[in-house]
Each structure stands twice: as C-alpha cells, then as structure tokens.
PDB file of C-alpha atoms in Angstrom:
ATOM      1  CA  MET A   1       5.275 -22.206  16.972  1.00 82.00           C
ATOM      2  CA  LYS A   2       3.643 -22.812  13.600  1.00 89.00           C
ATOM      3  CA  LYS A   3       3.479 -19.901  11.184  1.00 93.00           C
ATOM      4  CA  VAL A   4       0.179 -19.942   9.314  1.00 92.00           C
ATOM      5  CA  LEU A   5      -0.512 -17.567   6.439  1.00 93.00           C
ATOM      6  CA  VAL A   6      -3.997 -16.984   5.043  1.00 92.00           C
ATOM      7  CA  LEU A   7      -4.078 -15.689   1.463  1.00 93.00           C
ATOM      8  CA  ILE A   8      -7.194 -13.833   0.311  1.00 92.00           C
ATOM      9  CA  GLY A   9      -6.830 -12.905  -3.334  1.00 87.00           C
ATOM     10  CA  GLY A  10     -10.300 -11.531  -3.955  1.00 81.00           C
ATOM     11  CA  VAL A  11     -12.271  -8.822  -2.287  1.00 67.00           C
ATOM     12  CA  PRO A  12     -13.728 -10.128   1.002  1.00 58.00           C
ATOM     13  CA  ASN A  13     -17.511  -9.890   1.251  1.00 53.00           C
ATOM     14  CA  SER A  14     -20.111 -10.207   3.968  1.00 46.00           C
ATOM     15  CA  SER A  15     -20.951 -13.814   3.040  1.00 49.00           C
ATOM     16  CA  ALA A  16     -17.426 -14.979   3.833  1.00 47.00           C
ATOM     17  CA  GLY A  17     -17.368 -18.453   5.291  1.00 46.00           C
ATOM     18  CA  ALA A  18     -20.931 -19.257   4.254  1.00 50.00           C
ATOM     19  CA  THR A  19     -19.984 -22.012   1.802  1.00 53.00           C
ATOM     20  CA  LEU A  20     -20.202 -25.557   3.098  1.00 53.00           C
ATOM     21  CA  SER A  21     -21.276 -24.208   6.462  1.00 55.00           C
ATOM     22  CA  GLY A  22     -21.989 -27.710   7.761  1.00 63.00           C
ATOM     23  CA  GLU A  23     -18.315 -28.638   7.614  1.00 71.00           C
ATOM     24  CA  ASN A  24     -15.532 -27.281   9.788  1.00 78.00           C
ATOM     25  CA  SER A  25     -12.948 -25.008   8.323  1.00 84.00           C
ATOM     26  CA  TYR A  26      -9.405 -26.398   8.077  1.00 88.00           C
ATOM     27  CA  LEU A  27      -8.137 -23.122   9.545  1.00 87.00           C
ATOM     28  CA  LYS A  28     -10.676 -23.196  12.380  1.00 85.00           C
ATOM     29  CA  THR A  29      -9.702 -26.769  13.256  1.00 86.00           C
ATOM     30  CA  LEU A  30      -5.993 -25.907  13.084  1.00 88.00           C
ATOM     31  CA  LEU A  31      -6.474 -22.915  15.396  1.00 85.00           C
ATOM     32  CA  ALA A  32      -8.546 -24.942  17.861  1.00 84.00           C
ATOM     33  CA  GLU A  33      -6.067 -27.837  18.005  1.00 88.00           C
ATOM     34  CA  ASN A  34      -2.995 -25.601  18.383  1.00 83.00           C
ATOM     35  CA  SER A  35      -4.355 -22.854  20.613  1.00 76.00           C
ATOM     36  CA  GLY A  36      -1.609 -20.389  21.503  1.00 77.00           C
ATOM     37  CA  GLU A  37       0.935 -22.097  19.246  1.00 85.00           C
ATOM     38  CA  ILE A  38      -0.059 -20.389  15.990  1.00 87.00           C
ATOM     39  CA  ASP A  39       1.474 -17.259  14.499  1.00 89.00           C
ATOM     40  CA  LEU A  40      -1.354 -16.185  12.151  1.00 90.00           C
ATOM     41  CA  SER A  41      -0.957 -13.680   9.290  1.00 90.00           C
ATOM     42  CA  VAL A  42      -3.200 -12.577   6.429  1.00 91.00           C
ATOM     43  CA  VAL A  43      -2.166 -11.203   3.022  1.00 91.00           C
ATOM     44  CA  SER A  44      -5.009  -9.595   1.082  1.00 90.00           C
ATOM     45  CA  PHE A  45      -6.111  -6.582  -0.892  1.00 86.00           C
ATOM     46  CA  GLY A  46      -7.838  -5.417   2.294  1.00 81.00           C
ATOM     47  CA  PHE A  47      -8.914  -7.503   5.277  1.00 77.00           C
ATOM     48  CA  PRO A  48     -11.766  -5.419   6.721  1.00 73.00           C
ATOM     49  CA  ARG A  49     -12.036  -6.941  10.197  1.00 72.00           C
ATOM     50  CA  ASP A  50      -9.993  -7.760  13.267  1.00 73.00           C
ATOM     51  CA  ALA A  51      -9.379 -11.262  14.526  1.00 72.00           C
ATOM     52  CA  GLU A  52      -7.964 -11.797  18.002  1.00 72.00           C
ATOM     53  CA  ALA A  53      -5.159 -14.209  17.119  1.00 74.00           C
ATOM     54  CA  LEU A  54      -4.144 -12.297  13.994  1.00 82.00           C
ATOM     55  CA  ASN A  55      -0.493 -11.340  14.341  1.00 85.00           C
ATOM     56  CA  GLN A  56      -0.074  -9.477  11.059  1.00 86.00           C
ATOM     57  CA  SER A  57      -2.352  -8.253   8.286  1.00 87.00           C
ATOM     58  CA  ILE A  58      -0.526  -7.307   5.113  1.00 88.00           C
ATOM     59  CA  VAL A  59      -2.540  -5.225   2.682  1.00 88.00           C
ATOM     60  CA  LEU A  60      -1.321  -5.285  -0.896  1.00 87.00           C
ATOM     61  CA  GLU A  61      -1.352  -1.723  -2.144  1.00 76.00           C
ATOM     62  CA  SER A  62      -2.981  -1.050  -5.465  1.00 66.00           C
ATOM     63  CA  VAL A  63      -1.001   2.215  -5.711  1.00 62.00           C
ATOM     64  CA  ASN A  64       2.205   0.420  -6.685  1.00 75.00           C
ATOM     65  CA  LYS A  65       0.720  -1.660  -9.488  1.00 80.00           C
ATOM     66  CA  PRO A  66       2.965  -3.827 -11.639  1.00 84.00           C
ATOM     67  CA  LEU A  67       3.750  -2.407 -15.087  1.00 87.00           C
ATOM     68  CA  LEU A  68       1.658  -5.065 -16.841  1.00 89.00           C
ATOM     69  CA  ASP A  69      -1.436  -4.107 -14.824  1.00 86.00           C
ATOM     70  CA  ARG A  70      -0.946  -0.408 -15.547  1.00 86.00           C
ATOM     71  CA  LEU A  71      -0.516  -1.168 -19.255  1.00 91.00           C
ATOM     72  CA  LEU A  72      -3.628  -3.374 -19.387  1.00 91.00           C
ATOM     73  CA  ASN A  73      -5.666  -0.644 -17.684  1.00 86.00           C
ATOM     74  CA  ALA A  74      -4.345   1.979 -20.112  1.00 90.00           C
ATOM     75  CA  VAL A  75      -5.344   0.021 -23.235  1.00 93.00           C
ATOM     76  CA  GLY A  76      -8.831  -0.797 -21.916  1.00 90.00           C
ATOM     77  CA  ALA A  77      -8.346  -4.497 -21.318  1.00 93.00           C
ATOM     78  CA  ARG A  78     -10.469  -4.276 -18.153  1.00 90.00           C
ATOM     79  CA  ALA A  79     -13.516  -3.365 -20.239  1.00 92.00           C
ATOM     80  CA  LEU A  80     -12.929  -6.380 -22.486  1.00 93.00           C
ATOM     81  CA  TYR A  81     -12.447  -8.576 -19.400  1.00 93.00           C
ATOM     82  CA  ALA A  82     -15.763  -7.352 -17.944  1.00 93.00           C
ATOM     83  CA  ARG A  83     -17.565  -7.989 -21.235  1.00 95.00           C
ATOM     84  CA  LEU A  84     -16.122 -11.502 -21.585  1.00 94.00           C
ATOM     85  CA  ALA A  85     -17.113 -12.293 -17.979  1.00 93.00           C
ATOM     86  CA  THR A  86     -20.797 -12.147 -18.960  1.00 95.00           C
ATOM     87  CA  PHE A  87     -20.832 -15.521 -20.739  1.00 94.00           C
ATOM     88  CA  PRO A  88     -19.254 -18.964 -20.076  1.00 95.00           C
ATOM     89  CA  ILE A  89     -16.711 -19.151 -22.918  1.00 96.00           C
ATOM     90  CA  GLY A  90     -15.661 -15.590 -22.078  1.00 94.00           C
ATOM     91  CA  ARG A  91     -14.974 -16.576 -18.468  1.00 94.00           C
ATOM     92  CA  LEU A  92     -12.825 -19.438 -19.759  1.00 95.00           C
ATOM     93  CA  ILE A  93     -10.882 -17.029 -21.985  1.00 94.00           C
ATOM     94  CA  ASN A  94     -10.487 -14.651 -19.035  1.00 92.00           C
ATOM     95  CA  SER A  95      -9.083 -17.442 -16.866  1.00 92.00           C
ATOM     96  CA  LEU A  96      -6.316 -17.987 -19.411  1.00 93.00           C
ATOM     97  CA  GLY A  97      -5.391 -14.320 -19.721  1.00 91.00           C
ATOM     98  CA  PRO A  98      -3.287 -11.855 -17.740  1.00 92.00           C
ATOM     99  CA  LEU A  99      -6.296 -10.345 -15.960  1.00 91.00           C
ATOM    100  CA  ASP A 100      -7.205 -13.605 -14.225  1.00 92.00           C
ATOM    101  CA  GLN A 101      -7.546 -12.707 -10.522  1.00 91.00           C
ATOM    102  CA  GLY A 102      -5.044 -15.388  -9.484  1.00 92.00           C
ATOM    103  CA  ARG A 103      -2.400 -13.940 -11.787  1.00 93.00           C
ATOM    104  CA  VAL A 104      -3.143 -10.374 -10.684  1.00 91.00           C
ATOM    105  CA  TYR A 105      -2.876 -11.399  -7.011  1.00 92.00           C
ATOM    106  CA  TRP A 106       0.429 -13.210  -7.604  1.00 93.00           C
ATOM    107  CA  ARG A 107       1.901 -10.177  -9.396  1.00 91.00           C
ATOM    108  CA  HIS A 108       0.951  -7.901  -6.488  1.00 91.00           C
ATOM    109  CA  LEU A 109       2.115 -10.389  -3.861  1.00 92.00           C
ATOM    110  CA  ARG A 110       5.549 -10.930  -5.342  1.00 90.00           C
ATOM    111  CA  ARG A 111       6.148  -7.141  -5.592  1.00 89.00           C
ATOM    112  CA  ASP A 112       5.448  -6.546  -1.891  1.00 90.00           C
ATOM    113  CA  PRO A 113       8.537  -7.341   0.257  1.00 91.00           C
ATOM    114  CA  ALA A 114       6.535  -7.947   3.471  1.00 91.00           C
ATOM    115  CA  ALA A 115       4.100 -10.268   1.698  1.00 92.00           C
ATOM    116  CA  ARG A 116       6.923 -12.182   0.009  1.00 93.00           C
ATOM    117  CA  ALA A 117       8.727 -12.582   3.353  1.00 94.00           C
ATOM    118  CA  ALA A 118       5.530 -13.831   5.003  1.00 93.00           C
ATOM    119  CA  LEU A 119       4.987 -16.270   2.133  1.00 93.00           C
ATOM    120  CA  LYS A 120       8.528 -17.642   2.348  1.00 93.00           C
ATOM    121  CA  GLY A 121       8.513 -17.825   6.151  1.00 92.00           C
ATOM    122  CA  SER A 122       5.242 -19.723   6.610  1.00 94.00           C
ATOM    123  CA  ASP A 123       4.862 -23.346   7.613  1.00 94.00           C
ATOM    124  CA  ILE A 124       1.257 -23.651   6.407  1.00 95.00           C
ATOM    125  CA  ILE A 125      -0.452 -21.542   3.752  1.00 96.00           C
ATOM    126  CA  VAL A 126      -4.239 -21.484   3.529  1.00 95.00           C
ATOM    127  CA  ALA A 127      -5.766 -20.194   0.287  1.00 94.00           C
ATOM    128  CA  ALA A 128      -9.138 -18.711   1.226  1.00 91.00           C
ATOM    129  CA  ASP A 129     -10.393 -18.269  -2.341  1.00 91.00           C
ATOM    130  CA  LEU A 130      -9.655 -19.327  -5.904  1.00 91.00           C
ATOM    131  CA  ALA A 131      -7.566 -16.226  -6.589  1.00 91.00           C
ATOM    132  CA  ALA A 132      -5.108 -17.251  -3.853  1.00 93.00           C
ATOM    133  CA  VAL A 133      -4.689 -20.858  -5.015  1.00 94.00           C
ATOM    134  CA  LYS A 134      -2.023 -20.017  -7.614  1.00 93.00           C
ATOM    135  CA  SER A 135       0.131 -18.211  -5.034  1.00 94.00           C
ATOM    136  CA  SER A 136      -0.153 -20.978  -2.446  1.00 95.00           C
ATOM    137  CA  TRP A 137       0.589 -23.611  -5.086  1.00 95.00           C
ATOM    138  CA  ILE A 138       3.720 -21.742  -6.226  1.00 95.00           C
ATOM    139  CA  ALA A 139       4.908 -21.361  -2.614  1.00 94.00           C
ATOM    140  CA  HIS A 140       4.430 -25.073  -1.932  1.00 95.00           C
ATOM    141  CA  LYS A 141       6.040 -26.109  -5.217  1.00 96.00           C
ATOM    142  CA  ARG A 142       9.096 -23.940  -4.453  1.00 94.00           C
ATOM    143  CA  GLY A 143       9.415 -25.439  -0.965  1.00 94.00           C
ATOM    144  CA  TRP A 144       8.634 -22.211   0.910  1.00 93.00           C
ATOM    145  CA  CYS A 145       6.038 -23.981   3.066  1.00 93.00           C
ATOM    146  CA  SER A 146       5.516 -27.533   4.239  1.00 93.00           C
ATOM    147  CA  ARG A 147       1.786 -27.563   3.535  1.00 94.00           C
ATOM    148  CA  ALA A 148      -0.711 -25.647   1.392  1.00 94.00           C
ATOM    149  CA  GLU A 149      -4.472 -25.967   1.838  1.00 94.00           C
ATOM    150  CA  TYR A 150      -7.556 -24.616   0.078  1.00 94.00           C
ATOM    151  CA  ASP A 151     -10.275 -23.594   2.509  1.00 91.00           C
ATOM    152  CA  THR A 152     -12.995 -21.208   1.345  1.00 88.00           C
ATOM    153  CA  ARG A 153     -14.336 -21.018   4.887  1.00 86.00           C
ATOM    154  CA  ALA A 154     -11.037 -19.465   6.047  1.00 85.00           C
ATOM    155  CA  SER A 155     -12.138 -16.110   4.624  1.00 80.00           C
ATOM    156  CA  GLY A 156     -14.687 -16.040   7.470  1.00 77.00           C
ATOM    157  CA  LEU A 157     -11.838 -15.574   9.957  1.00 78.00           C
ATOM    158  CA  GLY A 158     -13.043 -13.218  12.672  1.00 68.00           C
ATOM    159  CA  LEU A 159     -16.566 -13.172  11.221  1.00 67.00           C
ATOM    160  CA  ALA A 160     -17.945 -16.695  10.783  1.00 61.00           C
ATOM    161  CA  PHE A 161     -15.711 -18.084  13.521  1.00 60.00           C
ATOM    162  CA  ALA A 162     -13.669 -16.510  16.271  1.00 56.00           C
ATOM    163  CA  THR A 163     -10.027 -17.240  16.757  1.00 54.00           C
ATOM    164  CA  PRO A 164      -8.990 -18.747  20.075  1.00 54.00           C
ATOM    165  CA  SER A 165      -7.071 -16.420  22.344  1.00 52.00           C
ATOM    166  CA  THR A 166      -5.536 -16.682  25.769  1.00 46.00           C
ATOM    167  CA  ASN A 167      -6.347 -14.534  28.773  1.00 44.00           C
ATOM    168  CA  ASP A 168      -3.831 -13.230  31.346  1.00 38.00           C
ATOM    169  CA  GLN A 169      -3.560 -16.574  33.146  1.00 41.00           C
ATOM    170  CA  GLY A 170      -2.783 -18.387  29.897  1.00 45.00           C
ATOM    171  CA  ASN A 171      -6.113 -20.214  29.882  1.00 44.00           C
ATOM    172  CA  THR A 172      -8.236 -20.388  26.798  1.00 40.00           C
ATOM    173  CA  PRO A 173     -11.602 -18.683  27.436  1.00 40.00           C
ATOM    174  CA  ARG A 174     -14.728 -20.745  26.865  1.00 34.00           C
TER     175      ARG A 174
END
C-alpha cells in the first residue's frame, strides 16, 4: 500500500483545481491507477471538505503558533507584509522574509507531531500549492519520501474530482 500525503499550505478556496483544467491531475491519475492501494492523508490549515478515500486529515492549529510567528505578529510585521504585497518588488521582498507562506507552513508543520509523522512516513508527497512546495522539497531532500510532486489541481480533491472508493464487494463503482 502506497502512502500518499497531500500538503496544502494556503487557505483552500472554491476555485480549487480550476487551473490547467484540461490536463489531468497527478493525484487523480495516481488514485485512478492504484484504486484501493492508496493510503491518502492531507495536512493543511483546514481542509473544508470530505473525500471518500481520505484516510486522515491533519489540521495544523494556529493556536500553538511558533515563537517567531507570535513575535512577528506582536511587532506588526503582518501589516508591513500586507503593504509590501501590493506591488511587485514588495512581493519579492516578502518571498525572502520570514512571513513567506511556505516558511510559515513549514514552521507549523514541523511543530505538529502528527503532521511530522505523516510527512516522514509517506511514500509520495503532493504539494497542492506554492506554500507547500518548500515542505515537500525538504522531505524529499531528507529522504523521508521516495517522490515529491507539485500538482495545483490536487487541491481540488473531493471537489473538482472524486476519489475512487470500493463498495462492499470490493468492486470500484462506475
């Protein structure tokens, strides 16, 4: 059984999976080819929907924020981040700083024991957005998974595409 972990580092929205809609999702193809042989988990700040084949959904709590995030909030760095995000060079500066969404997601992920265990125990990690790319890259670089993929359409799991499931007789419904 392959353990597949989907990382969603941003806030999911209703247009999930709409990008490149003419192409198949890597996750969708993987689920279709290995029906019943996938142990699927999601780590996010809040996955708002159910998917049939989803084994585990780990929600990273914002209550237990890392010290750096609490400090940056206290000194008003979020306001500066929001202001810089309004123009191109500001977005570049933001991407290099500690409030970059990929860095924030990684800090939260590594503090959560269940999320860390899921990350280390996965065979394939699918980054569903840019914020999750850093975490999947680190996991692959450290040898925690055999494969890491970037698939923006994977965030449409359970919305843009259904996950295959088996009925009582073990047959995949059509």
